[in-house]
PDB file of C-alpha atoms in Angstrom:
ATOM      1  CA  UNK A  84       8.741  22.675 -88.984  1.00  0.00           C
ATOM      2  CA  UNK A  85       5.956  20.425 -87.748  1.00  0.00           C
ATOM      3  CA  UNK A  86       5.869  17.536 -85.319  1.00  0.00           C
ATOM      4  CA  UNK A  87       3.127  15.099 -86.272  1.00  0.00           C
ATOM      5  CA  UNK A  88       2.169  12.567 -83.627  1.00  0.00           C
ATOM      6  CA  UNK A  89       0.256   9.468 -84.649  1.00  0.00           C
ATOM      7  CA  UNK A  90      -0.935   7.501 -81.632  1.00  0.00           C
ATOM      8  CA  UNK A  91      -2.868   4.259 -81.870  1.00  0.00           C
ATOM      9  CA  UNK A  92      -4.239   1.972 -79.205  1.00  0.00           C
ATOM     10  CA  UNK A  93      -2.558  -1.288 -78.283  1.00  0.00           C
ATOM     11  CA  UNK A  94      -5.399  -3.151 -76.566  1.00  0.00           C
ATOM     12  CA  UNK A  95      -8.749  -1.999 -77.948  1.00  0.00           C
ATOM     13  CA  UNK A  96     -10.284  -5.471 -77.828  1.00  0.00           C
ATOM     14  CA  UNK A  97      -9.504  -5.884 -74.137  1.00  0.00           C
ATOM     15  CA  UNK A  98     -10.458  -2.469 -72.753  1.00  0.00           C
ATOM     16  CA  UNK A  99     -12.547  -0.785 -75.451  1.00  0.00           C
ATOM     17  CA  UNK A 100     -12.047   2.457 -77.318  1.00  0.00           C
ATOM     18  CA  UNK A 101      -9.919   4.904 -75.293  1.00  0.00           C
ATOM     19  CA  UNK A 102      -9.289   7.480 -78.029  1.00  0.00           C
ATOM     20  CA  UNK A 103     -11.674  10.068 -76.472  1.00  0.00           C
ATOM     21  CA  UNK A 104      -9.796   9.783 -73.155  1.00  0.00           C
ATOM     22  CA  UNK A 105      -6.458  10.212 -74.918  1.00  0.00           C
ATOM     23  CA  UNK A 106      -7.659  13.319 -76.755  1.00  0.00           C
ATOM     24  CA  UNK A 107      -8.902  14.827 -73.486  1.00  0.00           C
ATOM     25  CA  UNK A 108      -5.520  14.198 -71.847  1.00  0.00           C
ATOM     26  CA  UNK A 109      -3.783  16.109 -74.675  1.00  0.00           C
ATOM     27  CA  UNK A 110      -6.306  18.926 -75.053  1.00  0.00           C
ATOM     28  CA  UNK A 111      -4.356  21.360 -72.860  1.00  0.00           C
ATOM     29  CA  UNK A 112      -1.318  21.298 -75.152  1.00  0.00           C
ATOM     30  CA  UNK A 113      -0.905  24.133 -77.698  1.00  0.00           C
ATOM     31  CA  UNK A 114      -1.261  22.567 -81.137  1.00  0.00           C
ATOM     32  CA  UNK A 115      -1.241  23.752 -84.730  1.00  0.00           C
ATOM     33  CA  UNK A 116      -3.921  21.116 -85.345  1.00  0.00           C
ATOM     34  CA  UNK A 117      -5.469  19.713 -82.136  1.00  0.00           C
ATOM     35  CA  UNK A 118      -5.425  15.983 -81.547  1.00  0.00           C
ATOM     36  CA  UNK A 119      -8.358  14.264 -83.216  1.00  0.00           C
ATOM     37  CA  UNK A 120      -9.479  10.790 -84.146  1.00  0.00           C
ATOM     38  CA  UNK A 121      -8.296   9.950 -87.630  1.00  0.00           C
ATOM     39  CA  UNK A 122      -9.350   6.357 -88.193  1.00  0.00           C
ATOM     40  CA  UNK A 123     -10.407   3.524 -85.895  1.00  0.00           C
ATOM     41  CA  UNK A 124      -8.496   3.542 -82.610  1.00  0.00           C
ATOM     42  CA  UNK A 125      -6.008   6.189 -83.721  1.00  0.00           C
ATOM     43  CA  UNK A 126      -5.485   9.893 -83.031  1.00  0.00           C
ATOM     44  CA  UNK A 127      -3.206  12.456 -84.657  1.00  0.00           C
ATOM     45  CA  UNK A 128      -2.131  15.977 -83.823  1.00  0.00           C
ATOM     46  CA  UNK A 129       0.263  18.549 -85.241  1.00  0.00           C
ATOM     47  CA  UNK A 130       2.584  20.556 -82.991  1.00  0.00           C
ATOM     48  CA  UNK A 131       5.123  23.254 -83.783  1.00  0.00           C
ATOM     49  CA  UNK A 132       7.157  23.089 -80.575  1.00  0.00           C
ATOM     50  CA  UNK A 133       9.555  20.232 -79.816  1.00  0.00           C
ATOM     51  CA  UNK A 134       9.085  20.429 -76.036  1.00  0.00           C
ATOM     52  CA  UNK A 135       5.327  20.153 -76.508  1.00  0.00           C
ATOM     53  CA  UNK A 136       5.864  17.125 -78.735  1.00  0.00           C
ATOM     54  CA  UNK A 137       7.898  15.515 -75.943  1.00  0.00           C
ATOM     55  CA  UNK A 138       5.107  16.278 -73.475  1.00  0.00           C
ATOM     56  CA  UNK A 139       2.478  14.741 -75.754  1.00  0.00           C
ATOM     57  CA  UNK A 140       4.529  11.610 -76.388  1.00  0.00           C
ATOM     58  CA  UNK A 141       5.223  11.028 -72.695  1.00  0.00           C
ATOM     59  CA  UNK A 142       1.580  11.649 -71.794  1.00  0.00           C
ATOM     60  CA  UNK A 143       0.602   8.789 -74.086  1.00  0.00           C
ATOM     61  CA  UNK A 144       3.423   6.529 -72.904  1.00  0.00           C
ATOM     62  CA  UNK A 145       2.374   7.134 -69.284  1.00  0.00           C
ATOM     63  CA  UNK A 146      -0.974   5.507 -70.020  1.00  0.00           C
ATOM     64  CA  UNK A 147       0.734   2.300 -71.230  1.00  0.00           C
ATOM     65  CA  UNK A 148      -1.912   1.687 -73.885  1.00  0.00           C
ATOM     66  CA  UNK A 149      -0.558   3.430 -76.965  1.00  0.00           C
ATOM     67  CA  UNK A 150       1.913   3.136 -79.801  1.00  0.00           C
ATOM     68  CA  UNK A 151       3.451   6.558 -80.416  1.00  0.00           C
ATOM     69  CA  UNK A 152       4.920   7.699 -83.711  1.00  0.00           C
ATOM     70  CA  UNK A 153       6.611  11.098 -83.981  1.00  0.00           C
ATOM     71  CA  UNK A 154       7.189  12.441 -87.471  1.00  0.00           C
ATOM     72  CA  UNK A 155       9.311  15.559 -88.029  1.00  0.00           C
ATOM     73  CA  UNK A 156       8.686  17.401 -91.288  1.00  0.00           C
ATOM     74  CA  UNK A 157       6.717  20.105 -92.993  1.00  0.00           C
ATOM     75  CA  UNK A 158       3.029  20.049 -93.865  1.00  0.00           C
ATOM     76  CA  UNK A 159       1.381  22.116 -96.542  1.00  0.00           C
ATOM     77  CA  UNK A 160      -0.031  25.383 -95.225  1.00  0.00           C
ATOM     78  CA  UNK A 161      -2.526  26.618 -94.409  1.00  0.00           C
ATOM     79  CA  UNK A 162      -3.131  23.640 -92.168  1.00  0.00           C
ATOM     80  CA  UNK A 163      -6.662  22.230 -92.377  1.00  0.00           C
ATOM     81  CA  UNK A 164      -8.879  21.723 -89.344  1.00  0.00           C
ATOM     82  CA  UNK A 165      -9.357  18.097 -90.376  1.00  0.00           C
ATOM     83  CA  UNK A 166      -6.136  16.119 -90.614  1.00  0.00           C
ATOM     84  CA  UNK A 167      -7.676  13.878 -93.263  1.00  0.00           C
ATOM     85  CA  UNK A 168      -7.212  16.861 -95.572  1.00  0.00           C
ATOM     86  CA  UNK A 169      -3.583  17.527 -94.575  1.00  0.00           C
ATOM     87  CA  UNK A 170      -0.655  16.883 -96.890  1.00  0.00           C
ATOM     88  CA  UNK A 171       3.063  16.775 -96.273  1.00  0.00           C
ATOM     89  CA  UNK A 172       6.065  14.650 -95.406  1.00  0.00           C
ATOM     90  CA  UNK A 173       5.528  15.072 -91.671  1.00  0.00           C
ATOM     91  CA  UNK A 174       2.521  12.766 -92.047  1.00  0.00           C
ATOM     92  CA  UNK A 175       4.561  10.210 -93.938  1.00  0.00           C
ATOM     93  CA  UNK A 176       7.306  10.183 -91.332  1.00  0.00           C
ATOM     94  CA  UNK A 177       4.740   9.932 -88.543  1.00  0.00           C
ATOM     95  CA  UNK A 178       3.093   6.931 -90.212  1.00  0.00           C
ATOM     96  CA  UNK A 179       6.449   5.214 -90.624  1.00  0.00           C
ATOM     97  CA  UNK A 180       7.219   5.897 -86.980  1.00  0.00           C
ATOM     98  CA  UNK A 181       3.983   4.521 -85.539  1.00  0.00           C
ATOM     99  CA  UNK A 182       4.277   1.404 -87.693  1.00  0.00           C
ATOM    100  CA  UNK A 183       7.744   0.813 -86.238  1.00  0.00           C
ATOM    101  CA  UNK A 184       6.428   1.514 -82.742  1.00  0.00           C
ATOM    102  CA  UNK A 185       3.932  -1.308 -83.256  1.00  0.00           C
ATOM    103  CA  UNK A 186       6.837  -3.703 -83.739  1.00  0.00           C
ATOM    104  CA  UNK A 187       8.788  -2.834 -80.584  1.00  0.00           C
ATOM    105  CA  UNK A 188       7.628  -5.886 -78.623  1.00  0.00           C
ATOM    106  CA  UNK A 189       8.307  -5.425 -74.925  1.00  0.00           C
ATOM    107  CA  UNK A 190      10.252  -2.194 -75.433  1.00  0.00           C
ATOM    108  CA  UNK A 191       8.782   1.286 -75.067  1.00  0.00           C
ATOM    109  CA  UNK A 192       6.367   1.573 -78.030  1.00  0.00           C
ATOM    110  CA  UNK A 193       7.661   4.852 -79.405  1.00  0.00           C
ATOM    111  CA  UNK A 194       9.511   5.727 -82.599  1.00  0.00           C
ATOM    112  CA  UNK A 195      10.775   8.882 -84.311  1.00  0.00           C
ATOM    113  CA  UNK A 196      11.237   9.453 -88.050  1.00  0.00           C
ATOM    114  CA  UNK A 197      12.437  12.471 -90.014  1.00  0.00           C
ATOM    115  CA  UNK A 198      14.829  13.730 -92.692  1.00  0.00           C
ATOM    116  CA  UNK A 199      17.950  13.153 -90.575  1.00  0.00           C
ATOM    117  CA  UNK A 200      17.746   9.447 -89.730  1.00  0.00           C
ATOM    118  CA  UNK A 201      20.742   9.521 -87.387  1.00  0.00           C
ATOM    119  CA  UNK A 202      19.371  12.342 -85.255  1.00  0.00           C
ATOM    120  CA  UNK A 203      15.916  10.753 -85.348  1.00  0.00           C
ATOM    121  CA  UNK A 204      17.433   7.584 -83.873  1.00  0.00           C
ATOM    122  CA  UNK A 205      19.152   9.622 -81.144  1.00  0.00           C
ATOM    123  CA  UNK A 206      15.958  11.484 -80.276  1.00  0.00           C
ATOM    124  CA  UNK A 207      14.100   8.188 -80.217  1.00  0.00           C
ATOM    125  CA  UNK A 208      16.623   6.638 -77.843  1.00  0.00           C
ATOM    126  CA  UNK A 209      16.355   9.504 -75.357  1.00  0.00           C
ATOM    127  CA  UNK A 210      12.558   9.527 -75.548  1.00  0.00           C
ATOM    128  CA  UNK A 211      12.450   5.792 -74.947  1.00  0.00           C
ATOM    129  CA  UNK A 212      14.606   6.168 -71.848  1.00  0.00           C
ATOM    130  CA  UNK A 213      12.235   8.852 -70.603  1.00  0.00           C
ATOM    131  CA  UNK A 214       9.360   6.542 -71.470  1.00  0.00           C
ATOM    132  CA  UNK A 215      10.860   3.794 -69.312  1.00  0.00           C
ATOM    133  CA  UNK A 216      10.907   6.185 -66.369  1.00  0.00           C
ATOM    134  CA  UNK A 217       7.381   7.474 -66.935  1.00  0.00           C
ATOM    135  CA  UNK A 218       5.725   4.114 -67.601  1.00  0.00           C
ATOM    136  CA  UNK A 219       7.252   2.485 -64.504  1.00  0.00           C
ATOM    137  CA  UNK A 220       5.616   4.849 -62.002  1.00  0.00           C
ATOM    138  CA  UNK A 221       2.881   3.719 -59.658  1.00  0.00           C
ATOM    139  CA  UNK A 222      -0.466   5.450 -59.153  1.00  0.00           C
ATOM    140  CA  UNK A 223       0.688   6.553 -55.699  1.00  0.00           C
ATOM    141  CA  UNK A 224       3.750   8.221 -57.210  1.00  0.00           C
ATOM    142  CA  UNK A 225       1.633   9.970 -59.839  1.00  0.00           C
ATOM    143  CA  UNK A 226      -0.625  11.405 -57.133  1.00  0.00           C
ATOM    144  CA  UNK A 227       2.466  13.179 -55.812  1.00  0.00           C
ATOM    145  CA  UNK A 228       4.025  14.107 -59.149  1.00  0.00           C
ATOM    146  CA  UNK A 229       0.835  15.522 -60.647  1.00  0.00           C
ATOM    147  CA  UNK A 230       0.924  18.204 -57.932  1.00  0.00           C
ATOM    148  CA  UNK A 231       4.561  19.085 -58.536  1.00  0.00           C
ATOM    149  CA  UNK A 232       5.746  21.990 -60.680  1.00  0.00           C
ATOM    150  CA  UNK A 233       9.151  21.622 -62.368  1.00  0.00           C
ATOM    151  CA  UNK A 234      11.635  24.235 -61.147  1.00  0.00           C
ATOM    152  CA  UNK A 235       9.542  25.425 -58.192  1.00  0.00           C
ATOM    153  CA  UNK A 236      11.161  25.397 -54.767  1.00  0.00           C
ATOM    154  CA  UNK A 237       9.669  24.525 -51.419  1.00  0.00           C
ATOM    155  CA  UNK A 238       6.664  22.723 -52.865  1.00  0.00           C
ATOM    156  CA  UNK A 239       7.077  19.315 -51.273  1.00  0.00           C
ATOM    157  CA  UNK A 240       5.595  20.535 -47.994  1.00  0.00           C
ATOM    158  CA  UNK A 241       2.563  21.893 -49.846  1.00  0.00           C
ATOM    159  CA  UNK A 242       2.100  18.609 -51.747  1.00  0.00           C
ATOM    160  CA  UNK A 243       2.349  16.679 -48.477  1.00  0.00           C
ATOM    161  CA  UNK A 244      -0.377  18.846 -46.932  1.00  0.00           C
ATOM    162  CA  UNK A 245      -2.610  18.438 -49.974  1.00  0.00           C
ATOM    163  CA  UNK A 246      -2.307  14.643 -49.867  1.00  0.00           C
ATOM    164  CA  UNK A 247      -2.259  14.274 -46.076  1.00  0.00           C
ATOM    165  CA  UNK A 248       1.113  12.554 -46.045  1.00  0.00           C
ATOM    166  CA  UNK A 249       4.529  13.483 -44.686  1.00  0.00           C
ATOM    167  CA  UNK A 250       7.030  15.644 -46.533  1.00  0.00           C
ATOM    168  CA  UNK A 251       9.438  12.725 -46.229  1.00  0.00           C
ATOM    169  CA  UNK A 252       6.979  10.481 -48.108  1.00  0.00           C
ATOM    170  CA  UNK A 253       6.741  13.094 -50.862  1.00  0.00           C
ATOM    171  CA  UNK A 254      10.521  13.329 -51.062  1.00  0.00           C
ATOM    172  CA  UNK A 255      10.861   9.559 -51.314  1.00  0.00           C
ATOM    173  CA  UNK A 256       8.260   9.426 -54.097  1.00  0.00           C
ATOM    174  CA  UNK A 257      10.084  12.128 -56.039  1.00  0.00           C
ATOM    175  CA  UNK A 258      13.431  10.353 -55.710  1.00  0.00           C
ATOM    176  CA  UNK A 259      12.051   6.885 -56.393  1.00  0.00           C
ATOM    177  CA  UNK A 260      10.209   8.023 -59.518  1.00  0.00           C
ATOM    178  CA  UNK A 261      13.266   9.832 -60.981  1.00  0.00           C
ATOM    179  CA  UNK A 262      11.116  12.926 -61.474  1.00  0.00           C
ATOM    180  CA  UNK A 263      14.046  15.361 -61.291  1.00  0.00           C
ATOM    181  CA  UNK A 264      16.040  13.312 -63.776  1.00  0.00           C
ATOM    182  CA  UNK A 265      13.097  13.224 -66.173  1.00  0.00           C
ATOM    183  CA  UNK A 266      12.720  16.992 -66.196  1.00  0.00           C
ATOM    184  CA  UNK A 267      16.460  17.513 -66.491  1.00  0.00           C
ATOM    185  CA  UNK A 268      16.478  15.275 -69.583  1.00  0.00           C
ATOM    186  CA  UNK A 269      13.400  16.633 -71.350  1.00  0.00           C
ATOM    187  CA  UNK A 270      15.250  19.648 -72.845  1.00  0.00           C
ATOM    188  CA  UNK A 271      17.821  17.311 -74.390  1.00  0.00           C
ATOM    189  CA  UNK A 272      15.044  15.207 -75.923  1.00  0.00           C
ATOM    190  CA  UNK A 273      13.370  18.337 -77.296  1.00  0.00           C
ATOM    191  CA  UNK A 274      16.653  19.684 -78.685  1.00  0.00           C
ATOM    192  CA  UNK A 275      17.377  16.428 -80.505  1.00  0.00           C
ATOM    193  CA  UNK A 276      13.834  16.260 -81.827  1.00  0.00           C
ATOM    194  CA  UNK A 277      14.154  19.780 -83.188  1.00  0.00           C
ATOM    195  CA  UNK A 278      17.402  18.890 -84.943  1.00  0.00           C
ATOM    196  CA  UNK A 279      15.829  15.947 -86.774  1.00  0.00           C
ATOM    197  CA  UNK A 280      14.505  18.333 -89.419  1.00  0.00           C
ATOM    198  CA  UNK A 281      17.957  19.899 -89.714  1.00  0.00           C
ATOM    199  CA  UNK A 282      19.749  20.745 -92.954  1.00  0.00           C
ATOM    200  CA  UNK A 283      18.648  17.458 -94.490  1.00  0.00           C
ATOM    201  CA  UNK A 284      15.168  18.843 -94.967  1.00  0.00           C
ATOM    202  CA  UNK A 285      14.573  17.485 -98.459  1.00  0.00           C
ATOM    203  CA  UNK A 286      12.581  14.248 -98.113  1.00  0.00           C
ATOM    204  CA  UNK A 287      13.566  11.098 -99.966  1.00  0.00           C
ATOM    205  CA  UNK A 288      12.202  11.061-103.513  1.00  0.00           C
ATOM    206  CA  UNK A 289      10.735   7.620-102.938  1.00  0.00           C
ATOM    207  CA  UNK A 290       8.397   8.867-100.214  1.00  0.00           C
ATOM    208  CA  UNK A 291       4.740   9.270-101.107  1.00  0.00           C
ATOM    209  CA  UNK A 292       3.307  12.658-100.272  1.00  0.00           C
ATOM    210  CA  UNK A 293       0.452  11.469 -98.099  1.00  0.00           C
ATOM    211  CA  UNK A 294       0.515   8.883 -95.315  1.00  0.00           C
TER     212      UNK A 294
END
């Protein structure tokens, strides 16, 4: 199973081409095919782990400048280094998803497509809720959260020392930003995303084979 993310920029004319910055922000994630520019102001990457796909999607949503399409489906193997040479229904679903994400208006610009449409809609709903949380955070909150490690205990004092603020200020930032709730919900988002492929793995006959 592959998770294909197609991410294109929302405001290129206003701020210029940010695709290189996006690719750098995703470079640390393990990928079957690393994120790369595909065409214009768009990047794509192929992941094999649902939790990593959630991480990639939320990283883009955090930046508030991207439409994010997540397609769940197989690609032909071996996977090429250049995604322009890739084939498979995961690409088709990802293209459908990003095109829907472009039509979300003021809502979180993220969409999910895959063989099981009902589960795709559920995964999309959870990811959009997480996106609301992530996109609403201030720079000050991110300075705190970027030093936090999910599941680690006793770290707020360390973060406070690193930033030269009080432990109480760190605690307030964590609570205000719903950081604990985000990380408690991520596994559910990943589980739903993984189920999108499900038993209904045969793609619709009407789908073209290449996005």
